[in-house]
């Protein structure tokens, strides 16, 4: 591994780690007993519940430390059976902590408003109001504590086990990669994404086809896992009297239905922006349309040599430092100097990228596979944005550091914007390189505007149909193709769909969060709003931006944005403004491409088969 994990524990399962686990296990058991013995919250036992809440917060701090460490190890070396065993054990620990949470739900379920308000107002719980409010909201739809405890126990060998199974097979899965020159290589699935971002379309297609052949051999396993995860959620929703499966997704995202509908309405009304981006990509490649494997790919422009890891680090550091000195200093002194990144391509690594952190050590770690592409460098900037968010919140109490994915994705995409615009504003960067950055900016936008809605609409229909029974492999493939075709329209070439995207996309199999998709677009568009404010006000905006990040766990997303930025998320106009901001980089790219691609001439912006827009919803 290329990161340093010694600030977690000096040795895996060494004396330090074993002592930590033993103390944590004892404290979890003791707190379970105390919580179960306490009657529901009244004015007479508020002090007892306050003490229990504080102890639970300490457990959360320590659990985050252990969980982050294990996830780092298991992701970086998924073939290590000891790490896999520890990851499975961690699921059991989480179930034991969930039993304490079940007692907290019992305590708050029927508490009067006066009794609850007095608890929240206690000085020791200052800064924990949002956590407690969300806990009370969850309590109102909770089953009995006995049923919630049973659900936590069954989850370890049920929904979570299906998620772990998917992680295991995807991390060990390999496929036959047949390069355009005829060379054949056995490649880990974790490297497929970078190959599908390759500039050579023949390489992308080979990775796409080879990967799908591998997933075809495991299609029944993936379908069983997907059906089990969705089915378990729907069953629990029924027992918890949840009216609609989206209610849980909205709660986890800390937004209301009006906000989600406003964003989706704006996306569908402005679908042509994303389609224009893809039509330009197709034209630059010499094609009339794109295939699914083209979505994340950069254009094959001059000066598109591979980027070494050293070059990527220095480029990100310089761009951050030039535009946002505090972010640049953090990246240099924390992320790089303390070796927070595992970037090396190697067999056994899980696919994807993430940033994880410990509320105990107040540090983060970044997991990714760097394959010398521009997209990989943007991933580094993206994950560094997450780490910076954690850094800004490091001194808040744990209950104040729990923020939704909708707001988490703003700091990361803001980091990407800083990198991209830093390079675009650098006079030392030539025209071809600027075209590359603009291509990356609008190319990523197409993912957020079209690919993410495909995932959302697919998952929405999946849950609607799963309520009537399991979906077979053929229906899952058919549904995915139908959704891709509906959202992308004629810009997706005939036969260019990915029928196995439901199997290869890890996000559908994350057992702890449902609808792991629309928050990405939410964060992307919100970050564009933030960056527009940065462009207008310059560095004077940065204290306001940092306040927004620090308060991310203090209220609903709507209220945090209203309080710190003065904007209303519940109107389609807000989201349309963010989408329309992409017109400028798209126009700039259209103007630059003829200078770097001889003979290229873009189709006028208002033409194309979907220029009037195709109904999407």
Coordinates of C-alpha atoms in Angstrom, one line a residue:
X1 CA 0.0 0.0 0.0
X2 CA 1.2 3.5 -0.7
X3 CA -0.5 5.3 2.2
X4 CA 0.6 5.4 5.8
X5 CA -2.0 4.0 8.2
X6 CA 0.2 4.0 11.4
X7 CA -1.8 6.9 12.9
X8 CA -4.7 4.4 13.2
X9 CA -2.7 1.5 14.6
X10 CA 1.0 0.7 14.4
X11 CA 0.2 -2.9 13.4
X12 CA -2.8 -4.7 12.2
X13 CA -4.2 -6.9 15.0
X14 CA -1.1 -5.9 17.1
X15 CA -1.4 -5.2 20.8
X16 CA -2.5 -1.6 20.4
X17 CA -5.4 -2.6 18.1
X18 CA -6.4 -5.6 20.1
X19 CA -6.6 -3.5 23.3
X20 CA -8.6 -0.8 21.4
X21 CA -11.1 -3.4 20.2
X22 CA -11.5 -5.1 23.6
X23 CA -12.2 -1.8 25.3
X24 CA -14.7 -0.8 22.6
X25 CA -16.5 -4.1 22.8
X26 CA -16.8 -3.9 26.6
X27 CA -18.1 -0.4 26.4
X28 CA -20.7 -1.3 23.7
X29 CA -22.0 -4.1 25.8
X30 CA -22.1 -2.0 29.0
X31 CA -24.0 0.8 27.2
X32 CA -26.5 -1.6 25.7
X33 CA -27.4 -2.8 29.2
X34 CA -27.7 0.7 30.6
X35 CA -29.9 1.8 27.7
X36 CA -32.2 -1.2 27.9
X37 CA -32.7 -0.6 31.6
X38 CA -33.7 3.0 31.2
X39 CA -37.4 3.9 30.9
X40 CA -38.4 6.1 27.9
X41 CA -37.4 9.8 28.2
X42 CA -39.2 11.8 30.9
X43 CA -38.3 15.0 32.7
X44 CA -37.1 12.9 35.6
X45 CA -34.6 10.8 33.7
X46 CA -33.3 13.4 31.2
X47 CA -29.9 13.5 32.9
X48 CA -29.6 9.7 32.5
X49 CA -30.4 9.9 28.8
X50 CA -28.0 12.8 28.4
X51 CA -25.2 10.7 29.9
X52 CA -26.1 7.8 27.6
X53 CA -26.1 10.1 24.6
X54 CA -22.7 11.4 25.5
X55 CA -21.3 7.8 25.9
X56 CA -22.9 6.8 22.6
X57 CA -21.1 9.8 21.0
X58 CA -17.8 8.6 22.3
X59 CA -18.6 5.1 20.8
X60 CA -19.3 6.8 17.5
X61 CA -15.9 8.5 17.6
X62 CA -14.1 5.3 18.3
X63 CA -16.2 3.2 15.8
X64 CA -15.3 5.7 13.1
X65 CA -11.7 5.1 13.8
X66 CA -11.9 1.4 13.6
X67 CA -14.3 1.4 10.6
X68 CA -12.1 3.7 8.6
X69 CA -9.0 1.6 9.3
X70 CA -10.7 -1.6 8.3
X71 CA -12.2 -0.2 5.1
X72 CA -8.8 1.1 4.1
X73 CA -7.2 -2.3 4.5
X74 CA -10.0 -4.3 2.9
X75 CA -10.3 -2.0 -0.1
X76 CA -6.5 -1.9 -0.7
X77 CA -6.0 -5.6 -0.4
X78 CA -9.3 -7.4 -0.9
X79 CA -7.6 -10.8 -1.3
X80 CA -6.3 -10.7 2.3
X81 CA -8.6 -13.1 4.2
X82 CA -7.7 -11.6 7.5
X83 CA -8.9 -8.2 6.3
X84 CA -12.1 -9.7 5.0
X85 CA -12.7 -11.5 8.3
X86 CA -12.2 -8.2 10.1
X87 CA -14.6 -6.5 7.8
X88 CA -17.3 -9.1 8.4
X89 CA -16.7 -8.7 12.2
X90 CA -17.1 -5.0 11.8
X91 CA -20.6 -5.6 10.5
X92 CA -21.4 -7.4 13.7
X93 CA -20.0 -4.5 15.8
X94 CA -22.2 -2.1 13.9
X95 CA -25.2 -4.3 14.6
X96 CA -24.4 -4.1 18.3
X97 CA -24.1 -0.3 18.1
X98 CA -27.4 -0.2 16.2
X99 CA -29.0 -1.9 19.2
X100 CA -28.1 1.1 21.4
X101 CA -29.6 3.3 18.7
X102 CA -32.8 1.3 18.9
X103 CA -33.0 2.1 22.6
X104 CA -32.4 5.8 21.8
X105 CA -35.3 5.6 19.3
X106 CA -37.5 4.0 22.0
X107 CA -36.6 6.8 24.4
X108 CA -37.6 9.6 22.0
X109 CA -40.6 7.9 20.2
X110 CA -43.3 9.1 22.6
X111 CA -41.6 11.9 24.5
X112 CA -43.6 15.1 24.7
X113 CA -42.4 18.2 22.9
X114 CA -41.6 19.9 26.3
X115 CA -39.6 17.0 27.6
X116 CA -37.7 16.7 24.3
X117 CA -37.0 20.4 24.0
X118 CA -35.6 20.4 27.6
X119 CA -33.2 17.5 26.6
X120 CA -32.0 19.3 23.5
X121 CA -31.4 22.5 25.5
X122 CA -29.1 20.9 28.0
X123 CA -25.6 22.5 27.8
X124 CA -23.7 19.2 27.4
X125 CA -25.7 18.6 24.1
X126 CA -25.0 22.0 22.6
X127 CA -24.3 21.5 18.9
X128 CA -26.1 18.2 18.8
X129 CA -29.6 19.5 18.0
X130 CA -29.7 18.4 14.4
X131 CA -28.6 14.9 15.3
X132 CA -31.2 14.7 17.9
X133 CA -33.9 16.1 15.7
X134 CA -33.1 13.5 13.0
X135 CA -33.1 10.8 15.7
X136 CA -36.5 11.9 16.8
X137 CA -37.8 11.9 13.2
X138 CA -36.5 8.4 12.8
X139 CA -38.0 7.3 16.1
X140 CA -41.5 8.2 14.9
X141 CA -41.4 5.5 12.2
X142 CA -39.3 3.0 14.1
X143 CA -40.5 -0.5 15.0
X144 CA -40.4 -1.6 18.7
X145 CA -37.0 -1.7 20.2
X146 CA -37.1 -5.5 20.1
X147 CA -37.9 -5.5 16.4
X148 CA -35.2 -3.0 15.6
X149 CA -32.7 -5.0 17.5
X150 CA -33.7 -8.1 15.6
X151 CA -33.4 -6.2 12.3
X152 CA -29.9 -5.1 13.3
X153 CA -28.9 -8.7 14.0
X154 CA -30.5 -10.1 10.9
X155 CA -28.9 -7.3 8.8
X156 CA -25.4 -8.7 9.5
X157 CA -26.1 -12.0 7.7
X158 CA -28.7 -10.4 5.4
X159 CA -28.6 -7.1 3.6
X160 CA -25.0 -6.4 4.7
X161 CA -23.8 -9.9 3.8
X162 CA -25.1 -9.3 0.2
X163 CA -23.2 -6.1 0.1
X164 CA -20.0 -7.8 1.3
X165 CA -20.5 -10.6 -1.2
X166 CA -20.7 -8.1 -4.0
X167 CA -17.5 -6.4 -2.7
X168 CA -15.7 -9.7 -2.6
X169 CA -16.6 -10.8 -6.1
X170 CA -16.0 -7.4 -7.7
X171 CA -12.6 -7.0 -6.1
X172 CA -11.4 -10.4 -7.2
X173 CA -13.1 -10.3 -10.6
X174 CA -10.8 -10.2 -13.6
X175 CA -11.5 -10.0 -17.3
X176 CA -9.7 -10.6 -20.6
X177 CA -8.5 -7.4 -22.2
X178 CA -7.8 -7.7 -25.9
X179 CA -5.9 -4.6 -27.0
X180 CA -6.2 -3.2 -30.6
X181 CA -2.7 -4.7 -31.4
X182 CA -4.0 -8.2 -30.5
X183 CA -2.2 -8.3 -27.2
X184 CA -4.3 -10.2 -24.6
X185 CA -4.0 -9.5 -20.8
X186 CA -5.9 -10.6 -17.7
X187 CA -6.9 -7.4 -16.0
X188 CA -8.4 -6.7 -12.5
X189 CA -11.9 -5.2 -12.7
X190 CA -10.6 -2.3 -10.6
X191 CA -8.6 -1.1 -13.6
X192 CA -11.6 -1.3 -16.0
X193 CA -12.7 2.2 -15.3
X194 CA -9.4 3.8 -16.3
X195 CA -9.3 1.7 -19.5
X196 CA -12.8 2.8 -20.4
X197 CA -11.6 6.4 -19.9
X198 CA -8.8 5.7 -22.5
X199 CA -8.4 8.1 -25.4
X200 CA -8.4 5.3 -27.9
X201 CA -12.0 4.2 -28.6
X202 CA -10.9 0.7 -29.5
X203 CA -9.3 0.3 -26.1
X204 CA -12.5 1.6 -24.4
X205 CA -14.6 -0.8 -26.4
X206 CA -12.4 -3.8 -25.6
X207 CA -12.5 -3.0 -21.8
X208 CA -16.3 -2.6 -22.0
X209 CA -16.8 -5.8 -23.8
X210 CA -14.3 -7.8 -21.8
X211 CA -15.7 -6.5 -18.6
X212 CA -19.2 -7.3 -19.5
X213 CA -18.2 -10.8 -20.5
X214 CA -16.9 -11.2 -17.0
X215 CA -20.0 -9.8 -15.4
X216 CA -22.1 -12.1 -17.6
X217 CA -20.6 -15.1 -15.8
X218 CA -21.7 -13.6 -12.4
X219 CA -25.0 -12.1 -13.5
X220 CA -27.1 -14.4 -11.4
X221 CA -25.1 -13.6 -8.3
X222 CA -25.4 -9.9 -8.9
X223 CA -29.1 -10.1 -9.6
X224 CA -29.7 -12.1 -6.4
X225 CA -27.7 -9.5 -4.4
X226 CA -29.6 -6.6 -5.9
X227 CA -33.0 -8.2 -5.4
X228 CA -32.1 -9.1 -1.8
X229 CA -30.9 -5.6 -0.9
X230 CA -33.9 -4.0 -2.4
X231 CA -36.3 -6.6 -1.0
X232 CA -35.0 -6.2 2.5
X233 CA -35.4 -2.4 2.4
X234 CA -38.9 -2.7 1.2
X235 CA -39.8 -5.2 3.9
X236 CA -38.4 -3.0 6.6
X237 CA -40.2 0.0 5.2
X238 CA -43.5 -1.9 5.4
X239 CA -42.9 -2.8 9.1
X240 CA -41.8 0.8 9.8
X241 CA -44.9 2.2 8.1
X242 CA -42.7 4.2 5.6
X243 CA -45.1 5.5 3.0
X244 CA -42.7 5.5 0.0
X245 CA -39.3 4.0 -0.5
X246 CA -38.0 7.5 -1.5
X247 CA -38.8 8.8 1.9
X248 CA -35.7 7.0 3.3
X249 CA -33.5 8.3 0.5
X250 CA -34.7 11.9 1.2
X251 CA -34.2 11.5 4.9
X252 CA -30.6 10.2 4.3
X253 CA -30.0 13.1 1.9
X254 CA -31.4 15.6 4.4
X255 CA -33.7 17.1 1.8
X256 CA -37.4 17.2 1.1
X257 CA -39.4 15.9 -1.9
X258 CA -39.9 19.5 -3.2
X259 CA -36.2 20.0 -3.5
X260 CA -35.6 16.6 -5.3
X261 CA -38.5 17.3 -7.6
X262 CA -37.2 20.8 -8.3
X263 CA -33.7 19.4 -9.2
X264 CA -35.1 16.6 -11.4
X265 CA -37.5 19.1 -13.1
X266 CA -34.6 21.3 -14.0
X267 CA -32.5 18.3 -15.2
X268 CA -35.2 17.1 -17.5
X269 CA -36.1 20.6 -18.8
X270 CA -32.4 21.2 -19.6
X271 CA -31.5 17.7 -20.8
X272 CA -30.3 19.2 -24.1
X273 CA -27.3 20.7 -22.3
X274 CA -25.9 17.2 -21.5
X275 CA -26.9 15.9 -24.9
X276 CA -25.1 18.8 -26.7
X277 CA -22.0 17.9 -24.7
X278 CA -22.2 14.3 -25.9
X279 CA -22.9 15.3 -29.5
X280 CA -19.8 17.4 -29.5
X281 CA -17.9 14.5 -28.2
X282 CA -19.2 12.2 -30.9
X283 CA -18.4 14.8 -33.6
X284 CA -14.9 15.2 -32.3
X285 CA -14.4 11.4 -32.5
X286 CA -15.8 11.4 -36.0
X287 CA -19.1 9.7 -35.1
X288 CA -22.7 10.6 -35.1
X289 CA -23.4 9.4 -31.6
X290 CA -21.7 7.9 -28.5
X291 CA -21.7 4.5 -26.9
X292 CA -22.1 4.1 -23.1
X293 CA -18.4 3.4 -22.8
X294 CA -17.7 6.8 -24.4
X295 CA -19.4 8.8 -21.6
X296 CA -16.4 9.2 -19.3
X297 CA -13.7 9.2 -22.0
X298 CA -11.6 12.2 -22.9
X299 CA -11.2 13.4 -26.5
X300 CA -8.0 12.2 -28.3
X301 CA -6.4 15.6 -28.4
X302 CA -2.7 16.6 -29.0
X303 CA -0.4 16.8 -26.0
X304 CA -2.4 14.1 -24.3
X305 CA 0.5 12.1 -22.9
X306 CA 0.2 10.1 -19.8
X307 CA 0.4 12.0 -16.5
X308 CA 2.8 10.5 -13.9
X309 CA 1.7 10.3 -10.3
X310 CA 4.4 12.9 -9.4
X311 CA 3.1 15.3 -12.1
X312 CA -0.5 14.9 -10.9
X313 CA 0.4 15.7 -7.3
X314 CA 2.3 18.8 -8.3
X315 CA -0.4 20.0 -10.7
X316 CA -3.2 19.6 -8.1
X317 CA -1.0 21.3 -5.5
X318 CA -0.1 24.3 -7.6
X319 CA -3.7 24.8 -8.8
X320 CA -5.1 24.6 -5.3
X321 CA -2.4 27.0 -3.9
X322 CA -2.9 29.6 -6.6
X323 CA -6.7 29.9 -6.3
X324 CA -7.3 28.8 -2.7
X325 CA -4.1 29.0 -0.5
X326 CA -5.7 27.3 2.5
X327 CA -6.7 24.3 0.4
X328 CA -3.3 24.2 -1.2
X329 CA -1.5 24.2 2.1
X330 CA -3.8 21.5 3.4
X331 CA -3.1 19.3 0.3
X332 CA 0.7 19.8 0.7
X333 CA 1.1 19.4 4.4
X334 CA -1.6 16.8 5.2
X335 CA -2.6 14.8 2.1
X336 CA 0.9 14.6 0.5
X337 CA 3.3 15.0 3.4
X338 CA 1.5 12.6 5.6
X339 CA 0.9 10.0 2.8
X340 CA -2.8 9.9 3.0
X341 CA -3.4 8.4 -0.5
X342 CA -3.3 4.8 -1.7
X343 CA -3.0 5.4 -5.4
X344 CA -1.0 2.4 -6.9
X345 CA -2.6 0.2 -9.5
X346 CA -2.3 -3.4 -8.5
X347 CA -4.3 -6.7 -8.4
X348 CA -6.7 -7.2 -5.5
X349 CA -7.7 -3.6 -5.1
X350 CA -11.4 -2.8 -5.1
X351 CA -12.8 -0.7 -7.9
X352 CA -13.7 3.0 -7.3
X353 CA -12.4 5.8 -5.2
X354 CA -13.4 7.2 -1.8
X355 CA -12.3 9.4 1.1
X356 CA -12.7 8.0 4.6
X357 CA -11.8 9.6 7.9
X358 CA -11.5 9.0 11.7
X359 CA -13.2 11.3 14.2
X360 CA -10.7 10.1 16.7
X361 CA -7.4 10.9 15.0
X362 CA -9.1 13.7 13.0
X363 CA -7.4 12.5 9.8
X364 CA -8.6 11.3 6.4
X365 CA -7.4 8.8 3.8
X366 CA -7.9 8.7 0.1
X367 CA -8.4 5.5 -1.8
X368 CA -8.1 5.4 -5.6
X369 CA -6.3 3.6 -8.5
X370 CA -4.1 6.0 -10.5
X371 CA -3.6 5.0 -14.1
X372 CA -1.9 8.2 -15.4
X373 CA -5.0 9.8 -16.9
X374 CA -6.5 13.3 -16.5
X375 CA -9.6 11.7 -15.1
X376 CA -7.5 10.1 -12.3
X377 CA -6.0 13.5 -11.5
X378 CA -9.5 15.0 -11.2
X379 CA -10.4 12.1 -8.9
X380 CA -7.4 13.1 -6.7
X381 CA -8.7 16.7 -6.6
X382 CA -12.2 15.4 -5.9
X383 CA -11.3 13.2 -3.0
X384 CA -8.9 15.9 -1.6
X385 CA -12.0 18.2 -1.5
X386 CA -13.7 15.6 0.7
X387 CA -10.6 15.4 3.0
X388 CA -10.5 19.2 3.3
X389 CA -14.2 19.2 4.3
X390 CA -13.3 16.8 7.1
X391 CA -10.4 18.9 8.1
X392 CA -12.6 22.0 8.5
X393 CA -15.0 20.1 10.7
X394 CA -12.3 18.3 12.8
X395 CA -12.9 20.2 16.0
X396 CA -16.7 19.8 16.0
X397 CA -18.3 17.2 18.2
X398 CA -19.1 13.9 16.4
X399 CA -22.8 14.6 16.5
X400 CA -22.1 17.8 14.6
X401 CA -19.9 16.1 12.0
X402 CA -22.6 13.8 10.6
X403 CA -23.6 15.4 7.3
X404 CA -25.5 14.1 4.3
X405 CA -24.1 12.9 1.0
X406 CA -25.9 15.8 -0.8
X407 CA -23.6 18.3 1.0
X408 CA -20.6 16.0 1.2
X409 CA -20.4 16.0 -2.6
X410 CA -20.1 19.8 -2.8
X411 CA -16.6 20.1 -1.4
X412 CA -15.3 17.4 -3.6
X413 CA -16.7 18.8 -6.9
X414 CA -15.6 22.3 -5.7
X415 CA -12.1 20.9 -5.5
X416 CA -12.4 19.7 -9.1
X417 CA -13.5 23.1 -10.2
X418 CA -10.5 24.7 -8.5
X419 CA -8.2 22.4 -10.4
X420 CA -9.8 22.8 -13.8
X421 CA -10.2 26.6 -13.6
X422 CA -6.7 27.0 -12.2
X423 CA -5.3 25.3 -15.3
X424 CA -7.6 27.2 -17.6
X425 CA -6.4 30.5 -16.1
X426 CA -2.7 29.6 -16.3
X427 CA -1.0 31.3 -19.2
X428 CA 1.7 28.6 -19.3
X429 CA -1.0 26.1 -20.3
X430 CA -1.2 25.8 -24.1
X431 CA -4.4 25.7 -26.2
X432 CA -4.5 21.9 -26.5
X433 CA -4.1 21.5 -22.8
X434 CA -6.9 24.0 -22.1
X435 CA -9.1 22.1 -24.5
X436 CA -8.3 19.0 -22.5
X437 CA -9.4 20.6 -19.3
X438 CA -12.6 22.0 -20.8
X439 CA -13.3 18.6 -22.2
X440 CA -12.9 17.1 -18.7
X441 CA -15.2 19.8 -17.2
X442 CA -18.1 19.3 -19.6
X443 CA -17.5 15.6 -19.9
X444 CA -17.9 15.2 -16.2
X445 CA -21.0 17.4 -16.4
X446 CA -22.5 15.0 -18.9
X447 CA -22.1 12.2 -16.3
X448 CA -23.9 14.3 -13.7
X449 CA -26.6 15.5 -16.1
X450 CA -27.4 12.2 -17.9
X451 CA -25.6 9.2 -16.4
X452 CA -26.6 9.9 -12.8
X453 CA -30.3 10.4 -13.8
X454 CA -30.1 7.0 -15.5
X455 CA -29.0 5.4 -12.3
X456 CA -31.8 7.2 -10.3
X457 CA -34.5 6.4 -12.8
X458 CA -33.3 2.8 -13.0
X459 CA -33.3 2.3 -9.3
X460 CA -36.7 4.0 -8.9
X461 CA -38.3 1.6 -11.3
X462 CA -36.4 -1.3 -9.7
X463 CA -38.0 -0.6 -6.4
X464 CA -41.4 -0.1 -7.9
X465 CA -41.2 -3.4 -9.7
X466 CA -39.5 -5.2 -6.7
X467 CA -42.6 -4.5 -4.6
X468 CA -44.4 -7.0 -6.9
X469 CA -41.6 -9.6 -6.9
X470 CA -38.0 -10.3 -7.9
X471 CA -36.6 -9.0 -11.2
X472 CA -34.7 -11.6 -13.3
X473 CA -31.5 -10.9 -15.1
X474 CA -33.3 -10.4 -18.4
X475 CA -35.6 -7.7 -16.9
X476 CA -32.7 -6.0 -15.2
X477 CA -30.8 -5.8 -18.5
X478 CA -33.9 -4.7 -20.3
X479 CA -34.7 -2.0 -17.7
X480 CA -31.2 -0.6 -17.8
X481 CA -31.1 -0.4 -21.6
X482 CA -34.6 1.2 -21.7
X483 CA -33.5 3.8 -19.1
X484 CA -30.3 4.7 -20.9
X485 CA -32.1 5.1 -24.2
X486 CA -34.8 7.3 -22.7
X487 CA -32.5 9.6 -20.8
X488 CA -29.8 10.0 -23.5
X489 CA -32.1 9.9 -26.5
X490 CA -30.7 9.8 -30.0
X491 CA -27.2 10.9 -28.9
X492 CA -26.7 7.2 -27.7
X493 CA -25.9 5.2 -30.7
X494 CA -28.0 2.1 -31.6
X495 CA -26.6 -0.9 -29.6
X496 CA -24.4 1.5 -27.6
X497 CA -26.2 0.8 -24.3
X498 CA -24.6 -1.0 -21.3
X499 CA -27.1 -3.8 -20.3
X500 CA -24.8 -4.8 -17.4
X501 CA -24.4 -1.4 -15.8
X502 CA -26.7 -2.6 -13.0
X503 CA -24.2 -5.3 -12.2
X504 CA -20.9 -3.4 -12.6
X505 CA -21.9 -0.3 -10.7
X506 CA -20.9 -0.7 -7.1
X507 CA -23.2 2.1 -5.9
X508 CA -26.3 -0.1 -6.3
X509 CA -24.9 -2.6 -3.8
X510 CA -24.0 -0.2 -0.9
X511 CA -26.2 -1.6 1.8
X512 CA -26.0 1.4 4.2
X513 CA -27.4 4.1 1.9
X514 CA -30.2 3.8 -0.6
X515 CA -30.3 5.7 -3.9
X516 CA -26.6 6.4 -3.9
X517 CA -26.9 8.4 -7.1
X518 CA -28.9 11.7 -7.1
X519 CA -26.8 13.3 -4.3
X520 CA -23.9 13.3 -6.8
X521 CA -25.8 15.5 -9.2
X522 CA -27.1 17.6 -6.3
X523 CA -23.6 18.2 -5.0
X524 CA -22.2 18.9 -8.5
X525 CA -24.8 21.5 -9.3
X526 CA -24.6 23.1 -5.8
X527 CA -20.9 23.3 -6.2
X528 CA -21.2 25.1 -9.5
X529 CA -23.4 27.7 -7.7
X530 CA -20.7 27.9 -5.0
X531 CA -17.9 28.3 -7.6
X532 CA -19.9 31.0 -9.4
X533 CA -20.1 32.9 -6.1
X534 CA -16.4 32.4 -5.7
X535 CA -15.7 33.8 -9.2
X536 CA -17.9 36.8 -8.5
X537 CA -16.5 37.7 -5.0
X538 CA -13.0 36.2 -5.2
X539 CA -11.3 35.1 -2.0
X540 CA -13.7 37.2 0.1
X541 CA -16.2 34.4 -0.5
X542 CA -14.0 31.7 1.0
X543 CA -14.9 32.3 4.7
X544 CA -18.6 32.0 3.7
X545 CA -17.8 28.8 1.8
X546 CA -15.9 27.4 4.8
X547 CA -18.8 28.3 7.1
X548 CA -21.1 26.4 4.8
X549 CA -18.9 23.3 5.0
X550 CA -18.6 23.5 8.8
X551 CA -22.4 23.8 9.2
X552 CA -23.1 20.9 6.8
X553 CA -24.2 18.7 9.8
X554 CA -26.2 21.3 11.6
X555 CA -29.5 21.3 9.7
X556 CA -31.3 20.2 6.6
X557 CA -29.6 20.9 3.3
X558 CA -32.2 23.5 2.5
X559 CA -31.7 25.3 5.7
X560 CA -27.9 25.2 5.6
X561 CA -27.8 26.6 2.1
X562 CA -30.4 29.3 3.0
X563 CA -28.5 30.3 6.1
X564 CA -25.0 30.4 4.7
X565 CA -25.6 31.2 1.0
X566 CA -29.0 32.8 1.0
X567 CA -30.3 30.5 -1.8
X568 CA -33.4 28.5 -2.2
X569 CA -33.0 24.8 -3.2
X570 CA -36.7 24.2 -3.6
X571 CA -37.1 26.1 -6.9
X572 CA -36.2 24.7 -10.3
X573 CA -34.7 28.0 -11.2
X574 CA -31.8 27.5 -8.8
X575 CA -30.9 24.2 -10.4
X576 CA -31.4 25.5 -14.0
X577 CA -29.1 28.4 -13.3
X578 CA -26.4 25.9 -12.3
X579 CA -27.0 23.7 -15.4
X580 CA -26.9 26.7 -17.7
X581 CA -23.6 27.8 -16.2
X582 CA -22.1 24.9 -18.3
X583 CA -22.9 26.8 -21.5
X584 CA -19.7 28.9 -21.1
X585 CA -17.2 26.0 -20.9
X586 CA -19.1 24.2 -23.6
X587 CA -18.9 27.2 -25.9
X588 CA -15.2 27.7 -25.1
X589 CA -14.5 24.1 -26.0
X590 CA -16.5 24.4 -29.2
X591 CA -14.3 27.4 -30.1
X592 CA -11.0 25.7 -29.2
X593 CA -11.5 22.3 -30.9
X594 CA -11.0 23.5 -34.5
X595 CA -7.6 24.9 -33.4
X596 CA -6.4 21.6 -32.1
X597 CA -8.3 19.2 -34.4
X598 CA -7.6 20.1 -38.0
X599 CA -10.7 20.0 -40.1
X600 CA -13.1 19.8 -37.2
X601 CA -16.2 21.9 -37.3
X602 CA -18.8 21.7 -34.6
X603 CA -22.5 21.3 -35.5
X604 CA -24.4 24.5 -34.6
X605 CA -25.6 24.4 -31.0
X606 CA -29.3 24.4 -31.8
X607 CA -29.2 21.5 -34.2
X608 CA -29.3 17.8 -33.6
X609 CA -32.0 15.1 -33.3
X610 CA -32.8 16.0 -29.6
X611 CA -32.5 19.8 -29.9
X612 CA -36.1 20.2 -28.9
X613 CA -35.7 17.9 -26.0
X614 CA -37.2 14.5 -25.5
X615 CA -39.7 13.9 -22.7
X616 CA -37.9 12.1 -19.8
X617 CA -40.3 11.8 -17.0

